[in-house]
Amino acid sequence: MSEAIDRASAAQLSERDAAILDFEDSWFTAAVPKEQAIMERFSLSATRYYQHLNQLIDTQEALAHRPLLVKRLRRMRSQRQAARSARRLHG
């Protein structure tokens, strides 16, 4: 039953947000650099793309759509934040 709920919440994810998650999961197969692929596909600068992605991975809809990707991106973000905090304390 929870699988049906997960699919229903994933349906609430906009097509663009789903495309961003799908792209993030497979960008390395593109024949062009990631920043160029972002601009071509989404008409966003890399900065705006990453800002949107960071907000997106905090949603339950994103988690339902691509759970492994979202968990990995959240973990990587936490590790970067911890590293920055450690540098501030020791720097």
Coordinates of N, CA and C in Angstrom, one line a residue:
M1 N 0.8 -1.2 0.0 CA 0.0 0.0 0.0 C 0.9 1.3 0.0
S2 N 2.0 1.3 0.7 CA 2.8 2.4 0.7 C 3.4 2.7 -0.7
E3 N 3.6 1.6 -1.4 CA 4.1 1.8 -2.8 C 3.1 2.6 -3.6
A4 N 1.9 2.4 -3.5 CA 0.8 3.1 -4.2 C 0.9 4.6 -3.7
I5 N 1.1 4.9 -2.5 CA 1.2 6.2 -2.0 C 2.4 6.9 -2.6
D6 N 3.6 6.2 -2.6 CA 4.8 6.7 -3.2 C 4.6 7.1 -4.7
R7 N 3.9 6.3 -5.4 CA 3.6 6.6 -6.8 C 2.7 7.8 -7.0
A8 N 1.7 7.9 -6.1 CA 0.8 9.0 -6.1 C 1.5 10.3 -5.8
S9 N 2.4 10.3 -4.9 CA 3.2 11.5 -4.6 C 4.2 11.8 -5.7
A10 N 4.7 10.8 -6.3 CA 5.6 11.0 -7.4 C 4.9 11.7 -8.6
A11 N 3.6 11.4 -8.7 CA 2.8 12.0 -9.8 C 2.6 13.5 -9.6
Q12 N 2.8 14.0 -8.4 CA 2.7 15.4 -8.1 C 3.9 16.2 -8.5
L13 N 5.0 15.5 -8.8 CA 6.2 16.1 -9.3 C 6.0 16.6 -10.7
S14 N 6.4 17.9 -10.9 CA 6.2 18.5 -12.2 C 7.1 17.7 -13.2
E15 N 6.7 17.8 -14.5 CA 7.5 17.2 -15.5 C 9.0 17.7 -15.6
R16 N 9.1 19.0 -15.4 CA 10.4 19.6 -15.4 C 11.3 19.1 -14.2
D17 N 10.7 19.0 -13.0 CA 11.4 18.5 -11.9 C 11.8 17.0 -12.0
A18 N 10.9 16.2 -12.6 CA 11.2 14.8 -12.9 C 12.3 14.8 -13.9
A19 N 12.3 15.6 -14.9 CA 13.4 15.6 -15.9 C 14.7 16.0 -15.3
I20 N 14.7 17.0 -14.4 CA 15.9 17.4 -13.7 C 16.5 16.2 -12.9
L21 N 15.7 15.5 -12.2 CA 16.2 14.3 -11.4 C 16.7 13.2 -12.4
D22 N 15.9 13.0 -13.4 CA 16.4 12.0 -14.4 C 17.7 12.4 -15.0
F23 N 17.9 13.7 -15.4 CA 19.1 14.2 -16.0 C 20.2 14.0 -15.0
E24 N 20.0 14.4 -13.7 CA 21.1 14.3 -12.7 C 21.5 12.8 -12.5
D25 N 20.6 11.9 -12.7 CA 21.0 10.5 -12.6 C 21.7 9.9 -13.8
S26 N 21.7 10.7 -14.9 CA 22.4 10.1 -16.1 C 23.2 11.1 -16.9
W27 N 23.5 12.3 -16.3 CA 24.2 13.3 -17.1 C 25.5 12.9 -17.7
F28 N 26.1 11.9 -17.0 CA 27.5 11.5 -17.4 C 27.5 10.8 -18.8
T29 N 26.3 10.5 -19.3 CA 26.2 9.8 -20.6 C 26.2 10.9 -21.7
A30 N 26.0 12.1 -21.4 CA 25.9 13.2 -22.4 C 27.3 13.4 -23.1
A31 N 27.2 13.7 -24.4 CA 28.4 13.9 -25.2 C 29.0 15.3 -25.0
V32 N 28.4 16.2 -24.2 CA 28.9 17.5 -23.9 C 29.1 17.7 -22.4
P33 N 29.8 18.7 -22.0 CA 30.0 19.0 -20.6 C 28.7 19.2 -19.9
K34 N 28.7 18.9 -18.6 CA 27.4 18.9 -17.9 C 26.8 20.3 -17.9
E35 N 27.6 21.4 -17.7 CA 27.1 22.7 -17.7 C 26.4 23.1 -19.0
Q36 N 27.0 22.7 -20.1 CA 26.4 22.9 -21.4 C 25.1 22.1 -21.6
A37 N 25.1 20.9 -21.2 CA 23.9 20.1 -21.3 C 22.8 20.7 -20.4
I38 N 23.1 21.2 -19.3 CA 22.1 21.9 -18.4 C 21.5 23.1 -19.2
M39 N 22.3 23.9 -19.8 CA 21.9 25.1 -20.5 C 21.0 24.7 -21.7
E40 N 21.4 23.7 -22.4 CA 20.7 23.2 -23.6 C 19.4 22.6 -23.3
R41 N 19.4 21.8 -22.3 CA 18.1 21.1 -21.9 C 17.1 21.9 -21.1
F42 N 17.6 22.7 -20.1 CA 16.7 23.3 -19.2 C 16.7 24.9 -19.3
S43 N 17.6 25.4 -20.2 CA 17.7 26.9 -20.3 C 18.0 27.5 -19.0
L44 N 18.8 26.9 -18.2 CA 19.2 27.4 -16.9 C 20.7 27.5 -16.8
S45 N 21.2 28.5 -16.0 CA 22.6 28.5 -15.7 C 22.9 27.4 -14.8
A46 N 24.2 27.0 -14.7 CA 24.5 25.9 -13.7 C 24.2 26.3 -12.3
T47 N 24.4 27.6 -11.9 CA 24.1 28.0 -10.6 C 22.6 27.9 -10.3
R48 N 21.7 28.3 -11.2 CA 20.3 28.2 -11.0 C 19.8 26.7 -10.9
Y49 N 20.5 25.9 -11.8 CA 20.1 24.5 -11.8 C 20.4 23.9 -10.5
Y50 N 21.6 24.1 -9.9 CA 22.0 23.5 -8.6 C 21.2 24.1 -7.5
Q51 N 20.8 25.3 -7.5 CA 19.9 25.9 -6.5 C 18.6 25.2 -6.6
H52 N 18.0 25.0 -7.7 CA 16.7 24.3 -7.9 C 16.9 22.8 -7.4
L53 N 17.9 22.2 -7.9 CA 18.1 20.8 -7.5 C 18.2 20.6 -6.0
N54 N 18.9 21.5 -5.3 CA 19.0 21.5 -3.8 C 17.7 21.6 -3.1
Q55 N 16.8 22.5 -3.7 CA 15.5 22.6 -3.1 C 14.7 21.4 -3.4
L56 N 14.8 20.9 -4.6 CA 14.1 19.7 -5.1 C 14.3 18.5 -4.3
I57 N 15.6 18.2 -3.9 CA 15.9 17.0 -3.2 C 15.4 17.0 -1.8
D58 N 14.9 18.1 -1.3 CA 14.3 18.2 0.0 C 12.8 17.8 0.0
T59 N 12.3 17.5 -1.1 CA 10.8 17.2 -1.2 C 10.6 15.7 -1.2
Q60 N 9.4 15.4 -0.6 CA 9.0 14.0 -0.6 C 8.7 13.4 -2.0
E61 N 8.3 14.3 -2.9 CA 8.0 13.9 -4.3 C 9.3 13.5 -5.0
A62 N 10.3 14.2 -4.8 CA 11.6 13.8 -5.4 C 12.1 12.5 -4.8
L63 N 12.0 12.3 -3.5 CA 12.4 11.1 -2.9 C 11.6 9.9 -3.4
A64 N 10.3 10.1 -3.7 CA 9.5 9.0 -4.2 C 9.9 8.7 -5.7
H65 N 10.3 9.7 -6.4 CA 10.6 9.5 -7.8 C 11.9 8.8 -8.0
R66 N 12.9 9.3 -7.3 CA 14.3 8.7 -7.4 C 14.9 8.6 -6.1
P67 N 14.5 7.6 -5.3 CA 15.0 7.5 -3.9 C 16.5 7.3 -3.7
L68 N 17.1 6.5 -4.5 CA 18.6 6.3 -4.4 C 19.3 7.6 -4.7
L69 N 18.9 8.2 -5.8 CA 19.6 9.5 -6.2 C 19.4 10.5 -5.2
V70 N 18.2 10.7 -4.7 CA 17.9 11.8 -3.7 C 18.7 11.5 -2.4
K71 N 18.7 10.3 -2.0 CA 19.5 10.0 -0.7 C 21.0 10.2 -0.9
R72 N 21.5 9.9 -2.1 CA 22.9 10.1 -2.4 C 23.2 11.6 -2.4
L73 N 22.4 12.4 -3.1 CA 22.6 13.8 -3.2 C 22.5 14.5 -1.8
R74 N 21.5 14.0 -1.0 CA 21.4 14.6 0.4 C 22.6 14.3 1.2
R75 N 23.1 13.0 1.1 CA 24.3 12.6 1.8 C 25.5 13.4 1.4
M76 N 25.7 13.6 0.1 CA 26.8 14.4 -0.4 C 26.8 15.8 0.0
R77 N 25.6 16.4 0.0 CA 25.4 17.8 0.5 C 25.8 17.9 2.0
S78 N 25.3 17.0 2.8 CA 25.7 17.0 4.2 C 27.2 16.9 4.4
Q79 N 27.8 16.0 3.6 CA 29.3 15.9 3.8 C 30.0 17.2 3.4
R80 N 29.5 17.8 2.4 CA 30.1 19.1 2.0 C 29.9 20.2 3.1
Q81 N 28.7 20.2 3.6 CA 28.4 21.2 4.7 C 29.3 20.9 5.9
A82 N 29.5 19.6 6.3 CA 30.3 19.2 7.4 C 31.8 19.6 7.2
A83 N 32.2 19.4 5.9 CA 33.6 19.8 5.6 C 33.8 21.3 5.7
R84 N 32.8 22.1 5.2 CA 32.9 23.5 5.3 C 33.0 24.0 6.8
S85 N 32.1 23.4 7.6 CA 32.1 23.7 9.0 C 33.4 23.4 9.7
A86 N 34.0 22.2 9.4 CA 35.3 21.8 9.9 C 36.4 22.8 9.5
R87 N 36.3 23.3 8.3 CA 37.4 24.2 7.9 C 37.2 25.5 8.6
R88 N 36.0 26.0 8.9 CA 35.8 27.2 9.6 C 36.3 27.1 11.1
L89 N 36.1 25.9 11.7 CA 36.5 25.7 13.0 C 38.0 25.6 13.2
H90 N 38.6 25.0 12.2 CA 40.1 24.8 12.2 C 40.9 25.8 11.4
G91 N 40.2 26.7 10.8 CA 40.9 27.6 9.9 C 41.1 29.0 10.3

